[in-house]
Structure formats: C-alpha cells, structure tokens
XYZ file of C-alpha atoms in Angstrom:
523
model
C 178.623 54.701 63.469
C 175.904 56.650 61.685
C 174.885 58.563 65.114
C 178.234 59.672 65.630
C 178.773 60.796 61.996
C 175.606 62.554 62.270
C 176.541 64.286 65.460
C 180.006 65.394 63.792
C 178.328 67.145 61.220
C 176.224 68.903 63.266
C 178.856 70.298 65.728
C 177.266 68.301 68.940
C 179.449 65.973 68.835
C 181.637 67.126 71.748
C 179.461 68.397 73.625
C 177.831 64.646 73.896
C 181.430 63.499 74.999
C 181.077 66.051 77.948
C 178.288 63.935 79.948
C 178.158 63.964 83.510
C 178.316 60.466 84.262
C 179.444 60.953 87.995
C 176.395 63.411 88.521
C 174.451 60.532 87.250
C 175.601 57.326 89.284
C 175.346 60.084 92.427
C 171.476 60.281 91.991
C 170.736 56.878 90.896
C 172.394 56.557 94.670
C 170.467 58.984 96.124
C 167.091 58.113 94.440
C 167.525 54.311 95.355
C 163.973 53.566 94.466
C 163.042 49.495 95.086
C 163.007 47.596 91.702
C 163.840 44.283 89.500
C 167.520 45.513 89.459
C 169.721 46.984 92.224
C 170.987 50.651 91.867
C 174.457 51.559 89.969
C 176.238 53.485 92.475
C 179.977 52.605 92.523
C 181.316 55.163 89.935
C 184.814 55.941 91.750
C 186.531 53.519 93.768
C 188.765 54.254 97.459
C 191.642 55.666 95.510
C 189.349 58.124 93.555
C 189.495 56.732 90.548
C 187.056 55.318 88.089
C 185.887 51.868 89.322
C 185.366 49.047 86.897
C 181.839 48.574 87.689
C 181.760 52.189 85.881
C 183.503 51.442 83.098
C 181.789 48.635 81.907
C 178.535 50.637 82.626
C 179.719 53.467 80.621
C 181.457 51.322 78.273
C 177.937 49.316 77.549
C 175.683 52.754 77.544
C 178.109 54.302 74.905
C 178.229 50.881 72.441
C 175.197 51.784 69.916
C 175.613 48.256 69.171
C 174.812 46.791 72.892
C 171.910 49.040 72.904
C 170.692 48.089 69.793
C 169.915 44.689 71.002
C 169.468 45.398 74.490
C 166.425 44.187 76.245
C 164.613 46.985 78.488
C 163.178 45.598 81.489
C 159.566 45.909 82.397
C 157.979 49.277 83.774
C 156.563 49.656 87.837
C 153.677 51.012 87.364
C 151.608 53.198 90.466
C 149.433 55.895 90.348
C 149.708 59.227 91.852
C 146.535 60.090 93.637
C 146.066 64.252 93.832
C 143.707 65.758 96.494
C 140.157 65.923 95.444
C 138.571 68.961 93.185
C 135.245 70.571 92.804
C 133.529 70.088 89.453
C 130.351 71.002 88.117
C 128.022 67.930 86.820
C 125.973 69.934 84.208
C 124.331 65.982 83.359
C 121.563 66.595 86.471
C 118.981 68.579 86.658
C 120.205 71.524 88.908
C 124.031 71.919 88.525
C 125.898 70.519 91.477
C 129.699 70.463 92.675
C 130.713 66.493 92.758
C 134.597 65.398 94.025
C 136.673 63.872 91.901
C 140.396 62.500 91.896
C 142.899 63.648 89.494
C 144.990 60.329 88.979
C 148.137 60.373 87.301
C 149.707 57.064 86.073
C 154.003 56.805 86.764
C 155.826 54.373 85.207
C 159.581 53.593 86.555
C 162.148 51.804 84.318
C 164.811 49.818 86.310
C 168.196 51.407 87.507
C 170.046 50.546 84.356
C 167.662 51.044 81.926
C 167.143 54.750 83.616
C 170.957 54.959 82.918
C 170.641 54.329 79.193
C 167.234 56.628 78.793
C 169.152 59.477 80.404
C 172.065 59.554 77.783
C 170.268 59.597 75.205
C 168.275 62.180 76.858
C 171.605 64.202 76.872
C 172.298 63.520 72.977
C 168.386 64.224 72.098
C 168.699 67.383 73.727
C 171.752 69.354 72.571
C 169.690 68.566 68.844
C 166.479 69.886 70.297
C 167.699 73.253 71.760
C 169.363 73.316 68.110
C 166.423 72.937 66.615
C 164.326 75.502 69.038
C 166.760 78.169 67.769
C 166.503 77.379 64.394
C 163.051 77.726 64.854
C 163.211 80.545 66.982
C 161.099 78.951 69.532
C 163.776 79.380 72.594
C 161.047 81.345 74.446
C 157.756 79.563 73.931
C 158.979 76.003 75.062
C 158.960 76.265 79.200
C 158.947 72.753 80.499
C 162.122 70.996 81.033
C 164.766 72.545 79.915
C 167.993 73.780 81.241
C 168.446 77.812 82.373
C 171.943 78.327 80.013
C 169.768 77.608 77.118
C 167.240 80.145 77.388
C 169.508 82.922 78.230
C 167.504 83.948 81.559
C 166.959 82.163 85.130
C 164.249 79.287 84.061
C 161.684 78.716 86.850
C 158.066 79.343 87.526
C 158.974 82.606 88.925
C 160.052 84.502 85.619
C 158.151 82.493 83.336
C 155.133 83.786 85.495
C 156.741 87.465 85.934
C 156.782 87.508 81.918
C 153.705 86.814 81.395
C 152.379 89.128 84.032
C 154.269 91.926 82.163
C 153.280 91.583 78.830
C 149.590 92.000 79.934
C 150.428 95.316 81.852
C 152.494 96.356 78.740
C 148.478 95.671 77.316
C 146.990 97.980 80.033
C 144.935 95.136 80.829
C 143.050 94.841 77.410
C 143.811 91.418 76.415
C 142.745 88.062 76.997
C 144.510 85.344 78.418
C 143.546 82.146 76.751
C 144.191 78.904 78.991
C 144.147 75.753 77.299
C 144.767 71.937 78.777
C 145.975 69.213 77.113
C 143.800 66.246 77.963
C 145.800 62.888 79.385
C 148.993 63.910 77.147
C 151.549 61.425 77.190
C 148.526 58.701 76.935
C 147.899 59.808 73.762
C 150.942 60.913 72.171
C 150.816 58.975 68.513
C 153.749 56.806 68.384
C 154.041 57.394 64.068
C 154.371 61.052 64.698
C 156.665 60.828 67.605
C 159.268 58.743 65.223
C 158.770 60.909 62.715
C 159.945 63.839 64.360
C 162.894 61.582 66.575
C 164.198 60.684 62.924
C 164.139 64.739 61.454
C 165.705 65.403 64.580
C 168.838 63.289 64.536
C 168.708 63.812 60.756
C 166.741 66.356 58.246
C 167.104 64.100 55.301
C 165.516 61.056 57.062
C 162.399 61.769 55.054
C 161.582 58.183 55.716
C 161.376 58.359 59.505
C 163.991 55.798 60.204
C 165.514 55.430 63.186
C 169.222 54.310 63.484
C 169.122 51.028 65.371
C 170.041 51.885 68.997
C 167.548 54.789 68.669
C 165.040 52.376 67.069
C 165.209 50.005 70.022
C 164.427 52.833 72.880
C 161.545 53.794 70.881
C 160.059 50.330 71.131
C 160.614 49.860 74.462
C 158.575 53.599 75.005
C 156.146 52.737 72.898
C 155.284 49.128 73.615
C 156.461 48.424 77.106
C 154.428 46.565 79.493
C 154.595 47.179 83.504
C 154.030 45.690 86.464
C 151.242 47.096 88.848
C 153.517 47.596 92.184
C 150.141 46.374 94.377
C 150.871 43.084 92.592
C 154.213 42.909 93.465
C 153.924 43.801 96.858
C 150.805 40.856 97.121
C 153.683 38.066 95.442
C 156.483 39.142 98.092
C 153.411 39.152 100.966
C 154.763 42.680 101.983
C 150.537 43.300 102.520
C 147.920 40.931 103.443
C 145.700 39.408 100.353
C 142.634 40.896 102.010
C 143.845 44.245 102.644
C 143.624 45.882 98.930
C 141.119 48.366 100.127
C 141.783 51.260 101.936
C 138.863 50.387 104.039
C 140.449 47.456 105.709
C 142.952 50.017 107.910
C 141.706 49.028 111.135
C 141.764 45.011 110.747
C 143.988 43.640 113.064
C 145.577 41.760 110.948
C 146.844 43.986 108.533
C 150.039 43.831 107.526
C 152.429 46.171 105.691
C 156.348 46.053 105.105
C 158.690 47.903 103.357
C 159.671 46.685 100.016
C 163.499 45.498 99.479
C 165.636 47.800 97.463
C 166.035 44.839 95.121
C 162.690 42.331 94.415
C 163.941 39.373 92.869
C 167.111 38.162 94.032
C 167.894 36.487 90.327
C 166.828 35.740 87.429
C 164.850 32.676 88.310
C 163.418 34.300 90.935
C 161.762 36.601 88.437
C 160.752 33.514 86.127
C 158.794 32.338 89.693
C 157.138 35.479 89.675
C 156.522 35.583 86.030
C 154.690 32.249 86.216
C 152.697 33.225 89.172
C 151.377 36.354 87.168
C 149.775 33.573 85.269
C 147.362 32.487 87.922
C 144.107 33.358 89.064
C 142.954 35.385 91.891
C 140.020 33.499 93.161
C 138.579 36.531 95.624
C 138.576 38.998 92.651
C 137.945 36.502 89.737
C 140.750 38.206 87.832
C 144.005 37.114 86.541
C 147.667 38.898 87.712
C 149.401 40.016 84.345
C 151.853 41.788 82.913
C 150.102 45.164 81.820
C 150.664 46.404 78.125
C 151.028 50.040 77.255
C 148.219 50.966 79.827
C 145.687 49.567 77.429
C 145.998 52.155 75.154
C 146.501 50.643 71.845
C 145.223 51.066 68.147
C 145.740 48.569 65.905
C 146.420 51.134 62.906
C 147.283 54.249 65.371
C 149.009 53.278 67.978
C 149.708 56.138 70.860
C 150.887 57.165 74.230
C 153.928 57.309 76.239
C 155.122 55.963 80.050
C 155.166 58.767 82.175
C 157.784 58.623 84.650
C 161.155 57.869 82.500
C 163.688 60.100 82.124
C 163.460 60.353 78.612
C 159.376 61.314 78.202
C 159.150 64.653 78.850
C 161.969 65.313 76.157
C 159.680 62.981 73.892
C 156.702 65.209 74.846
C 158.286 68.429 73.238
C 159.914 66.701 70.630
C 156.543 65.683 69.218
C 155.040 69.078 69.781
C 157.580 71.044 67.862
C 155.064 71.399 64.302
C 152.905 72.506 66.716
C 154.433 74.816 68.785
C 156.089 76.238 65.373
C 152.460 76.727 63.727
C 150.629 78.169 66.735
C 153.722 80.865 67.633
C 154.203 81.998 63.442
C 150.118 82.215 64.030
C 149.798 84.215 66.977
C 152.683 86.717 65.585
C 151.049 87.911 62.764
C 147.844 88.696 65.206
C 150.213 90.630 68.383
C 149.870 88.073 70.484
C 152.254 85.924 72.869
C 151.656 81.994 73.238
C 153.940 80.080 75.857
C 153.250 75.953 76.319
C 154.142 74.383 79.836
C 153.654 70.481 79.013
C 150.626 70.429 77.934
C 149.529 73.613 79.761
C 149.131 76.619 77.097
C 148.514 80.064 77.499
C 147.977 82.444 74.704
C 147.605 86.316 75.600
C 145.290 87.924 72.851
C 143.695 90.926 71.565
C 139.756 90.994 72.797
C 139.019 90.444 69.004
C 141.148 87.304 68.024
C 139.819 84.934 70.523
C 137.473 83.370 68.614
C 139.965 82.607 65.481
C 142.417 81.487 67.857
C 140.343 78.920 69.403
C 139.669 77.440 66.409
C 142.868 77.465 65.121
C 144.521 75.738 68.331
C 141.811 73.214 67.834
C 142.732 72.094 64.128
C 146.157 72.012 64.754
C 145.911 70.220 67.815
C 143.543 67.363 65.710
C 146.651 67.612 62.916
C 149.559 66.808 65.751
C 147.136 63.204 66.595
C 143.551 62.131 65.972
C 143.621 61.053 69.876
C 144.556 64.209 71.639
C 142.152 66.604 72.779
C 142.003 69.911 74.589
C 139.471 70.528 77.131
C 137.121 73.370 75.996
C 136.875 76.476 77.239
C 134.085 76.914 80.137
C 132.790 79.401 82.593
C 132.614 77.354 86.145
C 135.444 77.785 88.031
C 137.435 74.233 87.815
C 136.987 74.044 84.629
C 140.426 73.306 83.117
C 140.836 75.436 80.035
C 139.279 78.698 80.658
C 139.438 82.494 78.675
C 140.386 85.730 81.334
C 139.042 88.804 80.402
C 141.716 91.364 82.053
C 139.408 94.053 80.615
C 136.189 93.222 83.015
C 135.767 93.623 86.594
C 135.086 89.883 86.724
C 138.971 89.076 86.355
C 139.212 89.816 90.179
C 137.261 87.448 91.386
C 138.731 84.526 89.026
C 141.872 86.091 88.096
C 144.637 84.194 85.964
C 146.268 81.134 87.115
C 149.398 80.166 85.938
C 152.310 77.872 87.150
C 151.593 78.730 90.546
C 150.745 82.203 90.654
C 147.587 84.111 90.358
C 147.029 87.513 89.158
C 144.000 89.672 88.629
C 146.035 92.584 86.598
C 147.216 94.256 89.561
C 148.016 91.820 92.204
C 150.290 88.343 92.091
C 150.041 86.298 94.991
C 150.793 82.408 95.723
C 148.009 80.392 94.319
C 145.707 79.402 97.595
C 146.201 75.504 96.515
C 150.080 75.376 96.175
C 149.871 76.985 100.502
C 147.549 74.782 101.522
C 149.511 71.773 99.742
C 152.717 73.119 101.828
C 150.430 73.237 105.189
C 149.375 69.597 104.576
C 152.617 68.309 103.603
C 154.136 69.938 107.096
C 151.195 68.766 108.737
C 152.645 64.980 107.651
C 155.765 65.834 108.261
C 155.601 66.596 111.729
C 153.285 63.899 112.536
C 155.561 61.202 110.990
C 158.403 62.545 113.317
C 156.473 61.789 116.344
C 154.817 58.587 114.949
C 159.127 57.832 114.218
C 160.423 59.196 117.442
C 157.629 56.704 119.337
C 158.996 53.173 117.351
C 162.214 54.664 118.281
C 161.658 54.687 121.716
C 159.718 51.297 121.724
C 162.356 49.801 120.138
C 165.080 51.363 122.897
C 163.458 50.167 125.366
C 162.760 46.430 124.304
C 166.637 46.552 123.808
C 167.083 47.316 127.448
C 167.426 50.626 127.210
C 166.312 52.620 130.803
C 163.548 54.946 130.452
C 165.024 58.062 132.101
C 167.843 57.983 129.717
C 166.164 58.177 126.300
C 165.752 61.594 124.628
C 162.070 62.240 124.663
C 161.401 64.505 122.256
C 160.915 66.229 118.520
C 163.840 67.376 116.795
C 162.542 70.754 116.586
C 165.312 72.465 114.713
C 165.424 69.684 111.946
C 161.301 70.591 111.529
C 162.211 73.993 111.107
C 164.883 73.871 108.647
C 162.334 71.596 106.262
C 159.025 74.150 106.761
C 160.152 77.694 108.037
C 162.549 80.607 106.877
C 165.045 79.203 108.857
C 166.028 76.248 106.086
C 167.029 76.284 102.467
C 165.779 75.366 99.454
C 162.018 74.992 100.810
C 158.401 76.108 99.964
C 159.175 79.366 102.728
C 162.421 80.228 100.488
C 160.241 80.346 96.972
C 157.538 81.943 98.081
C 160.621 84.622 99.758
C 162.414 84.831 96.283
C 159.205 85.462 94.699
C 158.346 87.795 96.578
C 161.991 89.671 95.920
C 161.547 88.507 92.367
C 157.847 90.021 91.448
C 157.950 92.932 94.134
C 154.622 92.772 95.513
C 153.953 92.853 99.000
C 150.785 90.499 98.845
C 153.056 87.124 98.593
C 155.106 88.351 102.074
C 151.504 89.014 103.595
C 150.413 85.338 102.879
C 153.060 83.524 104.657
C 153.403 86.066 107.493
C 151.620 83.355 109.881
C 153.846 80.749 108.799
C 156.410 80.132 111.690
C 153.098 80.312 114.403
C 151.577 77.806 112.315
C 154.230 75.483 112.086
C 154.908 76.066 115.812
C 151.440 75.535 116.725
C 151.601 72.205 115.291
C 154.660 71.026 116.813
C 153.377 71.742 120.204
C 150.590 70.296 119.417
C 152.544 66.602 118.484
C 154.541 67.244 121.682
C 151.572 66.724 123.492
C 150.656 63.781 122.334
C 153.740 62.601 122.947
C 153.799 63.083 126.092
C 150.673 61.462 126.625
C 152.169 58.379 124.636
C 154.913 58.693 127.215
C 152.806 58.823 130.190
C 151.155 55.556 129.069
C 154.763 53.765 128.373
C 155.278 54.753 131.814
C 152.312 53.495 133.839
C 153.311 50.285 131.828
C-alpha cells in the first residue's frame, strides 16, 4: 500500500499499470535459458485469451505482500571469457607486451525470479527518468535507457556522432578525457545503493528505508549466493570429472551433453544436489559450495552487485546519480561536455582544465564508495583510461575510441576490434553449419536414409542473411546505417570486401564437406 500511494502522488502511477506483460512471457520463451525452474511462457491460451497460468503469475508479481516474503532462488553463475589484449608490464626490466583475458562474471536469476526483477525494473524506471529531468541529466546518462525518453534515436551511432561534433564545434582544441570504471558492479557499496533506491521511491525517506517488497529484492542483490554452472554440469554428469581443463579436448573419453532446459526435476531433487555440494572433491582437494556474493564482502562495507539480472544495470545508474549530478554541474561551469556509458566516461575539455578535472573525477569517485576505483590515465596504447589531445598530430595515430567508433578529428571509421569480432563470429558461424549439416547427415543415414537422396550441402542463403547486406538487423546493416548516419565514406570503404570474404569462407567449408562426404562414401 505505501508503493502505490507513493506512485499516486507522483503521477507514475498509471503508467506502471501499462506494463507489457505479454512482451515479457514472449522473451522469457524465446530466451529459454536452462535453470532450477522451467520458463513462464503460457501467457494467452487457444482462444486468445489470458491463460490462468498468467494470471496467477501476474497476480503474484503485482502482490507487494507475496514479494515481500518471497524467497529468490540462487544465481548461475559463468564467466564470459573476451579475446586476449596486449598490455604493457612496466614491473620488468625492459617494458614488454604480455596477454591477458578480460573476464567478466554473469550471474542468471531463475525464470520467475527474472519476472519479478523486471517489474520492478519498469516501476524503478519511470522514477529514474523523473529524476534525470529533474536533474537535468537526460543527456549525460547513455546506458540503458529507452529512445522516447531522451527525445532523439538512442544508440551508439548518435551518442558517438554527438560527441564527434562537439569537438569539431572546438576546431579540434580540446581534450577528450577517457576514464574506466574498474570491476563496477563488484564494487558497488550496497549502503549507498539503498540509500539512493529509498530517495528514489521517496524524497522524504531520509532514513533510507525501503518499503518491504523493495527491501526484499535488495537482499537478494546484495547477498545472493550462485551456483558455478561447471558444478552443475559435473552433478548431472553432462561432462566427464576429468575433463575440467580445456587441455583434455582430445581424450577419447570426453564427454559433453547439452544441459536440460530444467535441472532438477523437484524440489527434492534440488535438496540431493544441495547435499552433494557438501562433499569433497578428492582430485582437487576442494569442497563444491554454494558461492556467496562472489567473495566480495566487508564486514562493515559491504559492496557489489550480480551482473547479469535484469534489474542491475538500472541499479548501476541509480547509484551513480550524486555522481553524475556533481561531475556534469562541474564540468559546466568550465565549457566542457561529460557523457557516462556504464562505467565508461568521457569528458571533452579545454587543454587547460585537464588537470583539475582529473582530480576532481577522482574525489568524487572515492565519495560515491571507498572500493571503486578508476584506472589512471596512461600513455601505452591498451591502457584503459587514456587523455586525446585533438590539438597534436599524435591524435592520428591513437585517435579517440568511443562506443565503437574511432575518430582522429577528421575521420570516423568502425573500430578495427568490433570487424574483426564480426569476421570471427562468421568464421564460427559457418563452421558450425557444416559441423551441423555433417551430424545431420550421420544421423539420416543410420535411420536408413539412402545416400543419393540427402541434400548435401550449406544453406547458403540462410549464411548470407546472418553476415552480408543481404539480411537485417546484422553487423553489415550497422556499420550501413552508420555510414548513412555519420556521412563519411571511410566506414563504406572498410566493409567493401565483406561479401568476398564471407564467400570465400563458405567455399572454403564446402570443401571440406565434400571431402567428409567422399569418406562417408568409400565407407
């Protein structure tokens, strides 16, 4: 009752009843990702009406009560694993480039509890674009957030274009000041973050108190455990116990299979598993646990976020907004523009102010939590908070990257990374096809299928589609609307190759599977 009063007397509160809920159950269908509980999907039933399933779904979501004393199921945990980078070791004697991996923690709730995170997602955020306009921050905050609220097309593209501008409008004397937010969500202080929740859904809650059902999503954010999905897939034998390392690939007896949509069948089945997290695992000498909060705990601070829900990138900004309102009524009164992607900021600058800027980003930044940390500001080139000088001759050959996009105060093209990522990913792509077309054809045929009658061969025009001009709503098509977008011919003349390429490596898997066939054959 006191959410709803609150909403009524800050005008929201109809615009809360206006949730999508079909648009929801349709991608919890679509994104049916394997977990402790099965996917909602049912939301209308043969005769097109709402099914029942739904309305007790909705019916439980919307009771503040129910979620109140709901209990949130544990997190799957996995970690993202991005290509390799360059980095300069400055600890040996003669500088040297070593590799390292960025890793990047995820942490999925279950079906349901994604359900519940989202709508409050959807009440949190009508209050926080309120806020932002209050605040008159509608154009510094980039990341997540919905195109009809900042009153332009929101994507990489004009975010990027802007920024581009308002150096030109400069004639290239400026600075652009870079700045990276080190491990963000892991350190986000969980006092803070309530703090601002609370002034949020009310400005007299002083106190920081959270109504109940609010109260109980912020515990299960801020001290959820998780379940490492290796361990999972080790209980349910979907790997064998002595293939953990990716250097056992070529054991014979390896053994992978695909993990069922649903884990535990019941709730006892879960209990089993729970129990057998208790043991030991005699090869590694460790013990299989729940995992708490990634480890991250202070007993008097505590801090940091999953990453992963659909809630926690809301969160993020939430608990940035002192921040973001110091460090844009700060770089007003000096003439300069500062923009924060997640925890990606950019401040353009007069030559003079850098200096004062840097140290005011990094007392502020100490003031918003004790734990987080921005990378300083070095010269090599990987270095992940950097300063461009648009007013040297150096800027073109380490010109300004930003969300995608590189430019050296003249030229924008596609950063070099984001194309090679694309020529990798088809790469995959079109290997997997063959690799799928093969078990398809095994399969066929140990079903008594005659040879001569199968369909031997790629579905070319279903590769094209997903990595050429000819498809929609792929890498080709952005880089195209860029190109239309910023008007400069350099993007067009870095994907010109792109169709031979593609083609070149589709020719290239038809080969080999016509070698595989030629072998099936002689069988």
């Amino acid at each position: 009752m006191w959410l709803t009063q609150t909403l009524r007397l800050s005008g929201v509160f109809w615009k809360i009843m206006e949730f999508d809920w079909k648009k929801l159950f349709d991608k919890h269908k679509k994104k049916a990702y394997s977990h402790i509980d099965t996917p909602c999907t049912t939301y209308q039933n043969s005769n097109g009406q709402l099914s029942k399933t739904a309305k007790n779904i909705i019916g439980y979501i919307t009771n503040e009560h129910k979620i109140a004393r709901h209990s949130f199921l544990p997190f799957i945990g996995y970690n993202i694993t991005e290509r390799h980078v360059s980095k300069i070791d400055k600890t040996k004697t003669r500088e040297e480039q070593v590799s390292i991996a960025k890793i990047r923690p995820i942490r999925c709730a279950s079906h349901f509890d994604s359900m519940i995170y989202a709508y409050y997602t959807h009440i949190l955020y009508t209050l926080y674009e309120e806020a932002l306009a209050e605040l008159e921050l509608g154009d510094v905050v980039l990341a997540y957030r919905k195109s009809e609220h900042m009153h332009k097309i929101a994507n990489n593209i004009t975010f990027a274009r802007e920024i581009f501008d308002i150096i030109k409008s400069k004639n290239n004397k400026c600075l652009a000041l870079a700045f990276d937010i080190k491990s963000f969500y892991d350190y986000i202080d969980h006092k803070k973050l309530k703090q601002q929740w609370a002034l949020l859904l009310n400005k007299d809650a002083t106190d920081g108190r959270l109504p109940p059902d609010h109260y109980n999503i912020y515990k299960s954010l801020t001290n959820y455990s998780f379940i490492d999905i290796n361990t999972i897939k080790r209980y349910l034998q979907c790997w064998h116990a002595d293939f953990d390392s990716h250097d056992c690939k070529k054991c014979p007896l390896q053994k992978n299979v695909k993990l069922p949509k649903k884990l535990f069948k019941d709730v006892d089945a879960f209990h089993k598993f729970r129990e057998w997290c208790k043991t030991y695992d005699k090869k590694t000498c460790s013990k299989y646990a729940f995992n708490v909060n990634n480890g991250i705990l202070d007993k008097t601070d505590p801090y940091g976020i999953p990453q992963g829900s659909p809630i926690s990138a809301l969160l993020a900004n939430i608990y940035m907004l002192p921040f973001d309102k110091a460090l844009k009524e700060f770089c007003d009164k000096r003439n300069a523009t500062y923009r924060r992607y997640s925890d990606d900021i950019l401040i353009i600058c007069d030559l003079s102010s850098k200096d004062e800027i840097y140290q005011y980003i990094m007392q502020k930044i100490q003031e918003q939590g004790k734990h987080l940390t921005i990378h300083p500001i070095e010269e090599h080139k990987k270095s992940k908070s950097k300063c461009y000088d648009f007013s040297s001759d150096r800027i073109k050959q380490n010109p300004l990257q930003y969300l995608g996009f590189t430019f050296d105060g003249n030229d924008i093209k596609i950063r070099g990374s984001s194309i090679a990522k694309y020529l990798r990913k088809s790469k995959r792509g079109i290997t997997s096809m063959r690799f799928a077309t093969q078990n398809k054809i095994e399969q066929l045929i140990t079903n008594g299928v005659p040879f001569d009658s199968i369909k031997k061969k790629l579905y070319r025009r279903q590769l094209y589609k997903k990595y050429t001009h000819l498809g929609k709503n792929n890498f080709w098509c952005y880089v195209n609307r860029a190109f239309y977008d910023m008007s400069h011919l350099t993007i067009k003349k870095q994907m010109r190759k792109h169709f031979e390429r593609v083609k070149e490596l589709i020719d290239h898997q038809d080969m080999q599977l016509k070698l595989f066939l030629d072998r099936l054959k002689q069988q």
